Amino acid sequence: MIRINENYRKLKASYLFSEISKRVDEFQAGNPDKQIIRLGIGDVTLPLPEVCLKAFHEAVDEMADEKTFKGYGPNQGYAFLREKIAEWDFRKRGADINADEIFVSDGAKCDSANLQEIFATKKLRIAVPDPVYPVYVDTNVMAGRTGPNVDGRYEGLIYLECTGDNKFIPSTPRKRADLIYLCFPNNPTGATITKRQLKKWVDYAIRHKSLIIFDAAYEAFIRNPKLPHSIYEIPGAREVAIEVRSFSKTAGFTGTRCAYTVVPTTCRAYDSEKNEVNLHSLWGRRQNTKFNGVSYPVQKAASAIYSELGQKQVKTMNDYYLRNATLILKEMTGLGFQCTGGTNAPYIWVNGNTDSWEFFNLLLKKAGVVVTPGAGFGKCGEGYIRISAFNNYESVQLAMKKIVDALRMD
Ligand code: MLT
């Protein structure tokens, strides 16, 4: 008899963003004339930068000619892209990362979801922030590393509480954690971490022989020059951290799909006999078996951001979303809400001081604006909503006007 993976039954019925989308579709079906502005999921709206489009077109033309046609590419990604990533994203920032330590992929979500596969399924102590990007938790639940969900939390996980009291920066836990997920600039709170704070985590991981999965998908929104863009700016991180990056938000690739994960050749974990094991080879083995690489035109398009002109276009694009964030922050603060994020991050985390799904419903029904209820990111998200700055400026202006009118009326 074919049996299911019972761990899936521990999960909430649907993934957060699918649930939101379902609720919005139901509302729209019942209110076909109501204009809806989406500031929920962090999905980009601006077209790809010109440099990317040009490279994309040229690469598609190469596929039309037998002399330049490409079949399977290298599983780890083309060297032309990996070398540029190593140079522009790391070495220019003083982080010692080489091209052969980079694994190009089709998404930071997939990578952050799949990385858990190379670690033990039993007796692994996993620490996740709360609130958290749900993928880190759900994939470990699927793999059977947790007990059931009791009162909004999975048994067996270590929850790192991020609240207004610690400015949404988690402290290292008293209990030993073997695998730690960190995300900065943070999704969903928009909080950023300093080098000093990040160093505490790297030191903790060295001390406890732990591993950090550092999700830096939003690093392109950092404008404060003192903030770290990569965990490898911290000494010692090469041994204890894997970093996940994405072109999705950096260069508008949510529909194009390109990302990468860095597993330094010095990064280690341990086997059951406590012998050191090289994680670079393990992840390489996993990718070679399960992944066939990202298409050549997409990698060409991604590599185009690594030039003076490319960087300028990407910055202009992200400044545009940051301008939206500034407006959202100003209006929500003006309404009297305590907010975080929105300055070096595209998300604004708003303390609504009320049930977050109720706040979501109110904004949807009265203002026609979709946000993300904080409770969907974990227990500590209750009371909050997340507003995404990804949309065009005029829509954000209109959304804020509608929210202001709706809340003043309420
Ligand atoms: C979000 O809105 O949190 C992100 O867009 C989700 C994702 O990147 O998968």
Short mmCIF file of C-alpha atoms in Angstrom, two decimals, residues 94-286:
data_model
loop_
_atom_site.label_atom_id
_atom_site.label_comp_id
_atom_site.label_asym_id
_atom_site.label_seq_id
_atom_site.Cartn_x
_atom_site.Cartn_y
_atom_site.Cartn_z
CA GLY A 94 36.38 42.26 1.32
CA ALA A 95 34.68 38.85 1.63
CA ASP A 96 36.90 35.98 0.58
CA ILE A 97 34.69 33.89 -1.73
CA ASN A 98 35.77 32.11 -4.92
CA ALA A 99 33.79 31.27 -8.02
CA ASP A 100 33.98 27.53 -7.32
CA GLU A 101 32.18 28.08 -3.99
CA ILE A 102 29.07 29.42 -5.73
CA PHE A 103 26.16 27.24 -6.82
CA VAL A 104 23.79 28.98 -9.25
CA SER A 105 20.16 27.94 -8.87
CA ASP A 106 16.61 28.85 -9.79
CA GLY A 107 15.64 30.41 -6.48
CA ALA A 108 16.60 31.32 -2.94
CA LYS A 109 13.34 29.78 -1.78
CA CYS A 110 14.29 26.40 -3.31
CA ASP A 111 17.83 26.58 -1.95
CA SER A 112 16.81 27.56 1.57
CA ALA A 113 14.23 24.78 1.42
CA ASN A 114 16.59 22.12 0.05
CA LEU A 115 19.68 22.77 2.14
CA GLN A 116 18.20 20.93 5.14
CA GLU A 117 18.49 17.68 3.14
CA ILE A 118 22.23 17.46 3.73
CA PHE A 119 21.83 17.45 7.52
CA ALA A 120 20.78 14.72 9.94
CA THR A 121 17.09 14.01 10.13
CA LYS A 122 17.16 13.07 13.81
CA LYS A 123 18.44 14.86 16.89
CA LEU A 124 19.22 18.09 15.09
CA ARG A 125 18.46 21.15 17.16
CA ILE A 126 17.12 23.77 14.80
CA ALA A 127 16.76 27.44 15.65
CA VAL A 128 14.45 29.66 13.63
CA PRO A 129 13.54 33.28 14.17
CA ASP A 130 9.96 34.09 15.11
CA PRO A 131 8.55 35.75 13.00
CA VAL A 132 10.10 33.72 10.18
CA TYR A 133 9.98 33.19 6.43
CA PRO A 134 7.75 30.05 6.53
CA VAL A 135 9.92 28.01 4.14
CA TYR A 136 12.65 27.39 6.76
CA VAL A 137 10.13 25.87 9.16
CA ASP A 138 7.83 24.01 6.78
CA THR A 139 10.66 22.17 5.03
CA ASN A 140 12.03 20.89 8.33
CA VAL A 141 8.52 19.83 9.34
CA MET A 142 8.20 17.94 6.04
CA ALA A 143 11.52 16.21 6.72
CA GLY A 144 10.25 14.99 10.09
CA ARG A 145 12.53 17.07 12.31
CA THR A 146 9.71 18.43 14.47
CA GLY A 147 6.80 17.25 16.53
CA PRO A 148 3.26 18.50 15.98
CA ASN A 149 2.22 22.12 15.94
CA VAL A 150 0.98 22.99 19.40
CA ASP A 151 -0.48 26.42 19.95
CA GLY A 152 1.19 27.90 16.87
CA ARG A 153 4.63 26.36 17.33
CA TYR A 154 6.21 23.09 16.26
CA GLU A 155 7.53 20.95 19.05
CA GLY A 156 11.27 20.44 18.89
CA LEU A 157 12.20 23.73 17.24
CA ILE A 158 14.03 26.49 19.06
CA TYR A 159 12.19 29.73 18.39
CA LEU A 160 14.29 32.89 18.49
CA GLU A 161 11.84 35.56 19.51
CA CYS A 162 12.12 38.82 17.60
CA THR A 163 10.03 41.56 19.15
CA GLY A 164 10.05 45.31 19.60
CA ASP A 165 12.03 44.74 22.81
CA ASN A 166 15.08 43.36 20.99
CA LYS A 167 14.44 45.53 17.90
CA PHE A 168 13.68 42.30 16.02
CA ILE A 169 17.27 41.05 16.31
CA PRO A 170 17.33 37.59 17.91
CA SER A 171 19.77 36.81 20.70
CA THR A 172 21.84 33.64 20.59
CA PRO A 173 19.93 30.90 22.44
CA ARG A 174 20.95 29.47 25.80
CA LYS A 175 20.25 25.97 24.51
CA ARG A 176 22.67 24.61 21.91
CA ALA A 177 21.36 24.99 18.35
CA ASP A 178 22.98 22.93 15.58
CA LEU A 179 21.33 24.54 12.58
CA ILE A 180 20.41 28.22 12.67
CA TYR A 181 18.43 30.19 10.11
CA LEU A 182 19.07 33.94 9.90
CA CYS A 183 17.75 36.41 7.33
CA PHE A 184 19.01 40.00 7.01
CA PRO A 185 17.68 42.44 5.90
CA ASN A 186 14.87 40.50 7.45
CA ASN A 187 11.81 39.08 5.86
CA PRO A 188 9.24 39.89 7.28
CA THR A 189 10.32 42.60 9.75
CA GLY A 190 12.69 44.60 7.54
CA ALA A 191 15.14 44.74 10.49
CA THR A 192 18.86 44.88 9.71
CA ILE A 193 21.79 43.43 11.62
CA THR A 194 25.10 45.16 12.41
CA LYS A 195 28.49 43.50 11.96
CA ARG A 196 28.87 43.34 15.74
CA GLN A 197 25.54 41.56 16.19
CA LEU A 198 26.28 39.16 13.35
CA LYS A 199 29.71 38.39 14.78
CA LYS A 200 28.00 37.13 17.95
CA TRP A 201 26.19 34.55 15.83
CA VAL A 202 29.33 33.50 13.96
CA ASP A 203 31.20 33.13 17.26
CA TYR A 204 28.29 31.13 18.67
CA ALA A 205 28.35 28.79 15.67
CA ILE A 206 32.12 28.29 16.01
CA ARG A 207 31.77 27.60 19.74
CA HIS A 208 28.91 25.12 19.35
CA LYS A 209 30.03 23.50 16.07
CA SER A 210 26.77 24.74 14.54
CA LEU A 211 25.92 25.91 11.06
CA ILE A 212 24.17 29.13 10.01
CA ILE A 213 22.06 29.36 6.88
CA PHE A 214 22.21 33.08 6.13
CA ASP A 215 19.50 34.33 3.78
CA ALA A 216 20.68 37.59 2.23
CA ALA A 217 18.00 37.80 -0.47
CA TYR A 218 17.34 41.47 0.34
CA GLU A 219 20.92 42.75 0.64
CA ALA A 220 20.53 44.99 -2.44
CA PHE A 221 18.26 47.26 -0.40
CA ILE A 222 20.96 48.12 2.14
CA ARG A 223 21.91 51.79 1.89
CA ASN A 224 23.65 52.22 5.25
CA PRO A 225 27.34 51.65 4.38
CA LYS A 226 28.10 50.23 7.82
CA LEU A 227 25.73 47.26 7.50
CA PRO A 228 27.05 43.90 6.28
CA HIS A 229 25.74 42.61 2.95
CA SER A 230 27.18 39.15 3.50
CA ILE A 231 27.91 36.97 6.50
CA TYR A 232 31.38 36.39 4.99
CA GLU A 233 32.26 39.96 5.96
CA ILE A 234 32.55 38.46 9.45
CA PRO A 235 35.82 36.61 10.27
CA GLY A 236 35.30 32.88 10.80
CA ALA A 237 32.05 32.70 8.81
CA ARG A 238 33.62 30.64 6.01
CA GLU A 239 33.74 27.67 8.36
CA VAL A 240 30.23 27.96 9.81
CA ALA A 241 27.91 29.61 7.31
CA ILE A 242 26.15 28.97 4.03
CA GLU A 243 24.71 32.06 2.33
CA VAL A 244 21.70 32.20 0.06
CA ARG A 245 21.25 35.07 -2.42
CA SER A 246 18.78 35.86 -5.15
CA PHE A 247 18.43 37.90 -8.31
CA SER A 248 14.67 37.99 -7.67
CA LYS A 249 14.54 41.15 -5.63
CA THR A 250 18.01 42.43 -6.57
CA ALA A 251 17.29 42.61 -10.29
CA GLY A 252 13.58 41.89 -10.70
CA PHE A 253 14.00 38.18 -11.52
CA THR A 254 10.98 36.75 -9.62
CA GLY A 255 9.50 35.55 -12.91
CA THR A 256 12.85 34.90 -14.60
CA ARG A 257 14.33 32.71 -11.83
CA CYS A 258 17.97 32.94 -10.87
CA ALA A 259 19.68 32.77 -7.49
CA TYR A 260 22.77 31.30 -5.92
CA THR A 261 24.05 29.67 -2.76
CA VAL A 262 27.57 29.99 -1.40
CA VAL A 263 29.05 26.96 0.31
CA PRO A 264 32.71 27.75 1.08
CA THR A 265 35.14 24.89 0.62
CA THR A 266 36.10 25.34 4.29
CA CYS A 267 32.52 24.98 5.55
CA ARG A 268 32.11 21.92 7.72
CA ALA A 269 29.63 19.73 9.58
CA TYR A 270 30.15 16.43 11.43
CA ASP A 271 29.23 12.79 10.97
CA SER A 272 27.91 10.46 13.67
CA GLU A 273 31.52 9.72 14.71
CA LYS A 274 32.14 13.47 15.10
CA ASN A 275 34.49 13.55 12.11
CA GLU A 276 34.51 16.74 10.11
CA VAL A 277 32.72 16.56 6.75
CA ASN A 278 33.09 19.05 3.91
CA LEU A 279 29.70 20.60 3.13
CA HIS A 280 30.77 21.97 -0.24
CA SER A 281 31.15 18.44 -1.63
CA LEU A 282 27.94 17.27 0.00
CA TRP A 283 25.88 20.12 -1.46
CA GLY A 284 27.60 19.63 -4.83
CA ARG A 285 26.62 15.96 -4.71
CA ARG A 286 23.03 16.88 -3.93
#
